[in-house]
Amino acid sequence: MALSRIIAITAIVCMAAGTAGAADLSDQEQLGKSIFFDEALSSNQNQSCASCHNPTAGWTGSTSEVNAGTVVYEGSIPGSFGNRKPPSSAYATTSSIFHYDAKAGLFVGGNFWDGRARGERLGNPAAEQAQGPFLNPLEQALGAATDVIDRICGSSYADLFRTVCGSAACDQANVNEAYDCVGLSVAAFEGSFESNAFSSKFDAHLKGKARLAPSELQGFALFMGKGKCNKCHVISFGKKNGPALFTDYTFDNLGIPRYPDNPFYTAAPGFNPDGYNWIDPGLGGFLMTRAEFAAFADANYGKHKVPTLRNVDKRPSPDFVKAYGHNGYFKSLKRIVHFYNTRDVLPRCDSSVTDAEAEVMGCWPPPEVAATVNTAELGNLGLDDAEENALVDFMKTLTDGYQQ
Ligand code: HEC
Ligand code: HEC
C-alpha cells in the first residue's frame, strides 16, 4: 500500500558521494563508524554491528553460508539466535518517527521489520535502534550500558568519544547521557555519505551521467507500471522529495511462507515458548504491546516494513548468497520476483517446502500469516520470464559505488 507520496526525511543526507573520503566524516560520524565496526563491544569480543550489517553485502549479513542456511545470525554467545534477517542498516535513518497516519489509515516509520524502534525519545529511530544490539542477549550481549561505555573508554578512539560526547563522558555518573550519545553517533554514521551513499547506476542515470541498458530500462518501466513495485517501494522524483528511497516506510504482508530453517523454532523456551508453532507477528506484535495502538494489532498481524531496495543486489562476489524477506525465505532476486508474479497462480505445497524445492516443484507454500495478505497489489502480475528478468536487472542498478 502506498502512503500518499510525502516521506519525512529526518536525517540530513550529505550528497557528496563518490567525491569525498573517510577524512570528510564529521567527528560524530567518525565516532559512530568506530563503534559500528568494533568487535570489542560484544560479550565475547567477536561481534560488531558490521557482522550483521556489512557494507560489502549491502549493509546486511556478511556470511554467505548463514544467508543460505539459518539466515538469522548467531549472537556473540554461541547458540543464541534472534528470529529475523538483518535488513540493511543503510537508508534506515531516513525513516520517520513511527506514527499512525489517520488520513491514510496506515502505520508509518520507525526502525526494525516491525517498526518497534519508534524514535520518540531521541527524536531518531536509528539512534534508539543502535542502543539495542549491544545489550540484546541474542546479539552483542553486553550486560549493561556501563559495559559499553567502559569498553569505548578503553578503546583507541576514547579521545574522540570524549571530544564528541563530553569530557566527562567516561564518568560513571554520566552513563545515560553517554549512552544516548553512542546511539546518536552510530545513527550519524548511518546517515553519513558513506552509508546513505546514493551513488548507484540508477542515481547516475537520473543525473544524466549514466545510461541504463535496454533490459534495465524495461525493468524500470515494469517497476513503475505492470509490476506495481513503485506502489510500496516508492520512487518519488523531484527536488522536494529528495532522492528515491525505494520505500514509503509503511507495512505490508506479502504472504511470505514460513522459513523452515529458522533457528528460532528451536530456541530455549525462555526466548520462544511456542517452539515450531511460533508465528512472526510482525507489526501486529509490536502494536499489541502499546495501549494506544492495541486496537489496530489484529489488522496488522504479520505485516512487515517495506524495505529499501537500494543495494539489494550488492554482494562481495557473484557466488555470495543473499536472503530476501524478513525471514530470508528467498535466496535470489529472481525467486522473489517470481513469487510476486505467481503467488496466486501456482499450486500450493506444504509449509515445510524450502524455496529451492518449491522452484523444482513449481509451487508455493502457504503464507505464514494468511489473514492479512495483500491480494490487491501482488500475486498474479502476468509477467513473462523476460519481464521478471528485466525487473531483476533493474534492481541490480541500485548498488552503490557505481563507476563508469
Ligand atoms: C547478530 C546480528 C546483528 C547485530 C550484531 C546487529 N544487528 Fe542490526 N539488525 C539485525 C536484525 C536481525 C535486525 C532486524 C530485527 C527485527 O526487525 O526484529 C536488525 C535491524 C537493524 C536496523 C533496522 C533497519 C531498518 O530498516 O529498520 C538497523 C538500523 C540496525 N539493525 C543497525 C545495527 C547497529 C547500529 C548495530 C550495532 C550496534 C547492529 N544493528 C547490530 C541483526 C543484527
Ligand atoms: C504491497 C506493497 C509491495 C509491493 C507492491 C511490492 N513490494 Fe517488495 N516488499 C514489500 C514488503 C512489505 C517487503 C518485506 C516483506 C517481508 O519481508 O515480509 C518487501 C520486500 C521486497 C524485497 C526483499 C528485500 C530484502 O531486503 O529482503 C524485494 C527484493 C522486493 N520487495 C522487490 C519488489 C519488486 C521487484 C516488486 C514489484 C514486482 C515489489 N517488491 C512490490 C512491499 C511491497
XYZ file of C-alpha atoms and ligand atoms in Angstrom:
490
model
C 0.000 0.000 0.000
C 1.373 3.392 -0.824
C 1.314 6.271 1.540
C 0.467 9.458 -0.266
C 3.862 10.429 -1.640
C 5.389 12.563 1.078
C 8.036 10.936 3.204
C 9.512 12.778 6.155
C 13.259 12.894 5.891
C 14.516 13.044 9.464
C 18.185 12.937 8.686
C 20.173 15.398 6.707
C 21.799 13.459 3.966
C 25.087 14.568 2.550
C 25.203 14.027 -1.161
C 28.947 14.218 -1.637
C 29.042 10.533 -2.535
C 31.976 9.382 -4.547
C 33.970 12.553 -4.212
C 34.738 12.671 -0.504
C 36.958 10.334 1.514
C 36.741 8.975 5.058
C 38.552 12.056 6.310
C 35.463 14.041 5.486
C 33.239 12.365 8.043
C 32.413 14.698 10.925
C 33.832 13.801 14.351
C 30.474 12.415 15.396
C 30.111 10.327 12.220
C 33.665 9.026 12.639
C 32.937 8.057 16.247
C 29.807 6.248 15.106
C 31.843 4.432 12.465
C 34.463 3.301 15.011
C 31.698 1.960 17.252
C 29.882 0.323 14.319
C 32.932 -1.749 13.370
C 34.256 -2.501 16.907
C 34.005 -6.205 17.753
C 35.246 -5.485 21.289
C 31.772 -4.139 22.043
C 30.316 -7.650 22.439
C 30.489 -10.131 25.282
C 32.992 -12.426 23.542
C 34.696 -9.623 21.597
C 33.677 -11.360 18.390
C 30.788 -9.309 17.001
C 30.173 -5.777 15.785
C 27.230 -4.136 14.067
C 29.061 -4.862 10.810
C 28.929 -8.628 11.436
C 25.242 -8.423 10.545
C 25.366 -5.178 8.536
C 28.402 -5.391 6.301
C 28.867 -2.716 3.623
C 30.197 -5.281 1.135
C 26.906 -7.179 1.415
C 24.762 -4.047 1.097
C 24.814 -3.472 4.886
C 23.240 -6.862 5.586
C 24.609 -10.189 6.801
C 28.257 -10.761 5.933
C 28.316 -14.561 5.635
C 27.069 -16.341 2.529
C 26.611 -19.679 4.370
C 24.412 -18.049 7.010
C 22.278 -16.331 4.371
C 21.877 -19.675 2.609
C 21.273 -21.539 5.876
C 19.879 -20.210 9.150
C 19.517 -16.642 7.748
C 19.399 -15.480 11.365
C 22.866 -14.574 12.673
C 24.252 -16.173 15.810
C 24.869 -13.671 18.604
C 28.147 -13.125 20.413
C 27.299 -16.031 22.704
C 27.362 -19.349 20.773
C 23.951 -20.895 20.189
C 21.987 -17.657 20.687
C 19.747 -16.666 17.792
C 17.134 -13.964 17.176
C 14.355 -14.591 14.709
C 14.722 -12.340 11.657
C 17.048 -11.471 8.807
C 19.202 -8.366 9.260
C 17.776 -5.664 6.969
C 20.064 -3.011 5.504
C 21.275 -0.570 8.151
C 21.846 1.968 5.372
C 18.877 4.162 4.430
C 17.308 3.408 7.840
C 17.984 6.923 9.129
C 15.577 8.282 6.537
C 12.616 6.592 8.237
C 10.335 8.983 10.112
C 9.378 8.586 13.779
C 6.858 5.719 13.985
C 3.304 7.063 13.819
C -0.229 6.343 12.694
C -1.292 8.298 9.626
C -5.013 8.559 10.272
C -5.765 10.016 6.841
C -4.155 7.108 5.004
C -5.161 4.617 7.716
C -1.603 3.285 7.847
C 1.289 2.981 10.270
C 4.499 4.563 9.012
C 8.151 4.724 10.017
C 10.339 3.511 12.864
C 13.175 1.020 12.573
C 13.111 -2.802 12.536
C 10.870 -5.008 10.418
C 8.037 -4.266 12.858
C 8.815 -0.563 13.445
C 9.286 -1.023 17.187
C 12.300 1.328 17.434
C 9.923 4.288 17.323
C 12.389 7.122 17.766
C 10.270 9.305 20.037
C 12.710 9.603 22.931
C 15.805 10.611 20.955
C 13.870 12.066 18.030
C 15.541 9.488 15.802
C 14.519 5.832 15.290
C 18.022 4.814 14.174
C 19.618 6.238 17.336
C 17.217 4.287 19.530
C 17.740 1.197 17.401
C 21.512 1.487 17.810
C 21.245 1.257 21.600
C 19.595 -2.165 21.354
C 22.088 -4.676 19.892
C 24.898 -4.097 22.440
C 22.626 -5.219 25.268
C 20.480 -7.756 23.391
C 21.355 -11.189 24.838
C 20.868 -12.701 21.366
C 23.218 -10.194 19.703
C 26.254 -8.425 21.191
C 25.098 -9.483 24.677
C 26.846 -7.000 26.967
C 25.345 -6.741 30.465
C 24.588 -3.024 30.738
C 25.188 0.382 29.159
C 28.119 0.896 31.566
C 29.902 -2.084 29.953
C 29.574 -0.468 26.529
C 30.847 2.884 27.805
C 33.731 1.245 29.733
C 34.906 -0.591 26.636
C 34.665 2.534 24.480
C 36.631 4.458 27.125
C 39.349 1.803 26.984
C 39.493 1.800 23.183
C 41.834 3.502 20.729
C 39.081 6.025 19.940
C 38.390 7.026 23.572
C 39.661 10.567 22.966
C 37.293 11.029 20.048
C 34.476 9.745 22.279
C 35.268 12.446 24.880
C 35.527 15.107 22.186
C 32.103 14.254 20.777
C 30.213 13.183 23.904
C 31.781 15.477 26.503
C 34.973 15.455 28.572
C 33.134 13.699 31.421
C 31.525 11.079 29.173
C 33.574 8.288 30.765
C 32.409 9.102 34.303
C 30.002 6.510 35.724
C 27.621 9.275 36.797
C 27.043 10.273 33.164
C 26.366 6.855 31.708
C 22.836 7.598 30.482
C 23.844 10.736 28.580
C 26.930 8.973 27.250
C 24.847 6.030 26.033
C 22.425 8.379 24.257
C 25.456 9.964 22.611
C 26.595 6.494 21.465
C 23.183 5.896 19.837
C 23.142 9.301 18.177
C 26.718 8.876 16.917
C 26.033 5.491 15.359
C 22.937 6.998 13.730
C 25.061 9.905 12.481
C 27.398 7.434 10.772
C 24.409 5.536 9.375
C 23.126 8.811 7.944
C 26.520 9.816 6.513
C 27.530 9.725 2.865
C 29.459 6.512 3.494
C 26.274 4.709 4.420
C 23.481 6.541 2.589
C 25.633 6.974 -0.477
C 23.037 7.476 -3.240
C 25.785 6.520 -5.690
C 24.171 3.770 -7.765
C 23.961 3.480 -11.522
C 20.291 4.416 -11.192
C 21.239 7.683 -9.446
C 23.818 8.389 -12.146
C 21.134 7.673 -14.768
C 18.754 10.188 -13.188
C 21.517 12.800 -13.240
C 22.185 12.071 -16.895
C 25.621 10.632 -16.077
C 24.963 7.015 -16.998
C 22.709 5.237 -19.407
C 20.641 2.228 -18.350
C 20.841 -0.794 -20.675
C 17.642 -1.761 -22.538
C 16.674 -4.554 -20.108
C 17.347 -2.262 -17.126
C 15.142 0.406 -18.674
C 12.447 -2.176 -19.353
C 12.716 -3.269 -15.704
C 12.386 0.342 -14.569
C 9.209 0.731 -16.609
C 7.796 -2.527 -15.216
C 8.744 -1.404 -11.696
C 6.680 1.740 -12.155
C 3.845 0.070 -14.076
C 2.808 -3.523 -14.640
C 4.894 -4.856 -11.698
C 3.280 -2.356 -9.276
C 6.541 -2.281 -7.270
C 6.503 1.501 -7.010
C 3.251 1.339 -5.037
C 5.299 0.382 -1.972
C 8.985 0.722 -2.929
C 8.214 4.326 -3.768
C 10.397 6.348 -6.082
C 9.440 9.974 -5.756
C 11.110 12.257 -8.186
C 11.865 15.918 -7.805
C 13.890 18.169 -5.550
C 11.143 18.406 -2.936
C 11.146 14.723 -2.113
C 14.902 14.201 -2.247
C 16.468 11.144 -3.860
C 14.433 7.964 -4.240
C 14.437 5.709 -1.161
C 12.526 2.761 -2.673
C 10.260 2.557 0.352
C 7.466 4.588 1.903
C 8.200 3.001 5.328
C 4.691 1.527 5.544
C 3.992 -2.110 6.450
C 2.514 -4.978 4.461
C 2.017 -8.750 4.433
C 3.203 -10.279 1.153
C 2.205 -13.780 2.214
C 5.800 -14.982 2.513
C 5.914 -18.630 3.660
C 7.413 -19.760 6.957
C 11.152 -20.329 6.781
C 11.602 -23.927 7.963
C 15.320 -23.463 8.803
C 14.790 -20.525 11.180
C 16.820 -21.483 14.287
C 14.356 -19.581 16.475
C 11.961 -22.536 16.255
C 14.329 -24.494 18.484
C 15.404 -21.596 20.743
C 15.175 -22.008 24.523
C 11.588 -21.704 25.820
C 12.536 -18.505 27.642
C 13.013 -16.869 24.230
C 10.466 -18.876 22.238
C 7.810 -20.663 24.299
C 5.890 -21.652 21.128
C 8.581 -23.831 19.529
C 7.669 -24.839 15.953
C 4.270 -23.180 16.322
C 5.887 -19.755 16.590
C 4.447 -17.285 14.086
C 6.174 -13.986 13.407
C 3.524 -11.407 14.393
C 5.297 -8.515 12.624
C 3.815 -5.061 13.187
C 0.770 -6.542 14.970
C 3.042 -7.990 17.638
C 4.516 -4.585 18.406
C 1.138 -2.789 18.327
C -0.232 -5.275 20.844
C 2.320 -4.072 23.407
C 1.105 -0.460 23.280
C -2.233 0.551 24.822
C -2.735 3.364 22.297
C -2.242 1.018 19.320
C -3.557 -2.336 20.596
C -6.895 -1.938 18.804
C -5.004 -1.996 15.478
C -2.996 -5.127 16.259
C -5.180 -7.750 14.541
C -5.414 -5.832 11.259
C -1.615 -5.520 11.171
C -0.706 -9.043 12.207
C 2.071 -10.470 10.003
C 2.879 -7.150 8.309
C 6.489 -6.053 7.904
C 8.116 -2.779 6.963
C 8.690 -2.151 3.266
C 12.498 -2.361 2.969
C 14.559 -0.084 0.769
C 15.740 -1.840 -2.377
C 18.968 0.121 -2.513
C 21.939 -2.280 -2.516
C 19.577 -5.244 -2.640
C 21.955 -6.998 -5.057
C 25.224 -5.709 -3.542
C 27.430 -8.671 -2.647
C 31.193 -9.237 -2.270
C 31.354 -11.843 -5.048
C 28.935 -13.236 -7.636
C 28.527 -16.575 -5.812
C 27.762 -14.927 -2.452
C 24.200 -15.864 -1.415
C 21.841 -13.187 -0.134
C 18.498 -13.921 1.514
C 15.357 -11.863 0.900
C 12.303 -11.092 3.025
C 12.073 -10.700 6.809
C 12.821 -14.396 7.301
C 15.101 -14.804 4.278
C 12.874 -17.394 2.617
C 14.018 -16.375 -0.873
C 17.637 -16.839 -1.950
C 17.630 -14.809 -5.156
C 16.000 -11.724 -6.603
C 14.620 -13.826 -9.424
C 12.770 -16.048 -6.938
C 11.157 -13.202 -5.012
C 10.082 -11.550 -8.269
C 8.637 -14.893 -9.398
C 6.736 -15.004 -6.097
C 5.247 -11.530 -6.638
C 4.278 -12.633 -10.126
C 2.828 -16.095 -9.435
C 1.948 -16.382 -5.733
C -1.753 -16.800 -6.540
C -1.246 -18.733 -9.781
C 0.939 -21.736 -8.936
C -0.394 -24.670 -6.910
C 0.043 -24.748 -3.118
C 2.569 -27.039 -1.495
C 3.293 -27.884 2.104
C 4.664 -25.274 4.513
C 7.814 -27.347 5.067
C 8.901 -26.837 1.435
C 12.033 -24.679 1.015
C 12.418 -22.183 -1.796
C 14.839 -24.474 -3.665
C 12.291 -27.302 -3.503
C 9.413 -25.012 -4.470
C 11.368 -23.930 -7.536
C 11.714 -27.534 -8.710
C 8.127 -28.432 -7.842
C 6.642 -25.258 -9.377
C 4.530 -24.440 -6.323
C 4.346 -22.023 -3.378
C 3.839 -22.945 0.279
C 1.012 -21.168 2.160
C 1.621 -17.766 3.742
C 2.941 -17.730 7.306
C 0.061 -15.371 8.191
C -2.954 -15.786 5.911
C -5.445 -13.309 7.388
C -3.836 -10.045 6.271
C -2.191 -10.974 2.941
C -2.228 -8.221 0.311
C -4.057 -9.642 -2.695
C -4.739 -6.305 -4.377
C -1.199 -5.391 -5.423
C 0.610 -8.669 -5.973
C 0.168 -12.365 -6.536
C -0.749 -12.511 -10.214
C 1.099 -9.880 -12.211
C 1.023 -11.637 -15.581
C 4.744 -11.080 -16.232
C 6.615 -13.355 -18.632
C 10.078 -14.718 -17.875
C 11.889 -11.923 -19.724
C 9.906 -9.322 -17.773
C 10.827 -10.976 -14.463
C 14.494 -10.889 -15.531
C 14.216 -7.230 -16.501
C 12.941 -6.375 -13.015
C 15.964 -8.178 -11.561
C 18.267 -6.290 -13.942
C 16.727 -3.018 -12.816
C 17.240 -3.841 -9.123
C 20.891 -4.570 -9.889
C 21.301 -0.907 -10.875
C 20.597 0.099 -7.260
C 24.047 -0.950 -5.990
C 26.003 1.967 -4.547
C 29.537 2.745 -5.690
C 28.812 2.741 -9.424
C 31.730 3.773 -11.566
C 31.601 4.129 -15.280
C 23.525 -10.651 15.378
C 23.207 -9.817 14.237
C 23.038 -8.337 14.442
C 23.902 -7.449 15.069
C 25.184 -7.744 15.789
C 23.335 -6.133 14.840
N 22.180 -6.229 14.124
Fe 21.088 -4.696 13.420
N 19.634 -5.958 12.910
C 19.706 -7.329 12.979
C 18.391 -7.890 12.746
C 18.035 -9.367 12.733
C 17.524 -6.810 12.533
C 16.017 -6.883 12.316
C 15.380 -7.215 13.640
C 13.890 -7.030 13.675
O 13.327 -6.386 12.795
O 13.268 -7.527 14.614
C 18.342 -5.608 12.618
C 17.874 -4.313 12.385
C 18.691 -3.209 12.318
C 18.292 -1.899 11.825
C 16.925 -1.522 11.314
C 16.889 -1.245 9.848
C 15.510 -0.872 9.375
O 15.375 -0.538 8.199
O 14.539 -0.923 10.142
C 19.380 -1.080 11.958
C 19.474 0.394 11.571
C 20.437 -1.859 12.561
N 19.984 -3.150 12.745
C 21.672 -1.363 12.955
C 22.516 -2.064 13.811
C 23.567 -1.458 14.597
C 23.890 0.020 14.627
C 24.182 -2.463 15.286
C 25.318 -2.371 16.273
C 25.067 -1.511 17.424
C 23.508 -3.702 14.898
N 22.488 -3.401 14.061
C 23.894 -4.957 15.336
C 20.845 -8.057 13.246
C 21.945 -7.545 13.889
C 2.164 -4.078 -1.372
C 3.449 -3.470 -1.184
C 4.588 -4.011 -2.027
C 4.636 -4.152 -3.394
C 3.561 -3.851 -4.411
C 5.954 -4.664 -3.687
N 6.669 -4.833 -2.536
Fe 8.530 -5.630 -2.370
N 8.339 -5.667 -0.353
C 7.259 -5.172 0.367
C 7.386 -5.560 1.747
C 6.413 -5.216 2.875
C 8.547 -6.335 1.852
C 9.053 -7.045 3.102
C 8.076 -8.177 3.358
C 8.501 -9.218 4.328
O 9.698 -9.475 4.466
O 7.615 -9.837 4.938
C 9.141 -6.361 0.505
C 10.338 -6.994 0.182
C 10.927 -6.966 -1.070
C 12.243 -7.474 -1.377
C 13.209 -8.101 -0.379
C 14.176 -7.063 0.120
C 15.013 -7.510 1.278
O 15.931 -6.745 1.620
O 14.792 -8.566 1.871
C 12.453 -7.287 -2.718
C 13.691 -7.636 -3.500
C 11.265 -6.652 -3.246
N 10.374 -6.468 -2.211
C 11.084 -6.272 -4.571
C 9.845 -5.901 -5.092
C 9.548 -5.853 -6.506
C 10.538 -6.120 -7.616
C 8.230 -5.512 -6.622
C 7.406 -5.426 -7.868
C 7.337 -6.645 -8.680
C 7.720 -5.324 -5.275
N 8.728 -5.574 -4.385
C 6.413 -4.953 -4.967
C 6.214 -4.456 -0.156
C 5.858 -4.442 -1.499
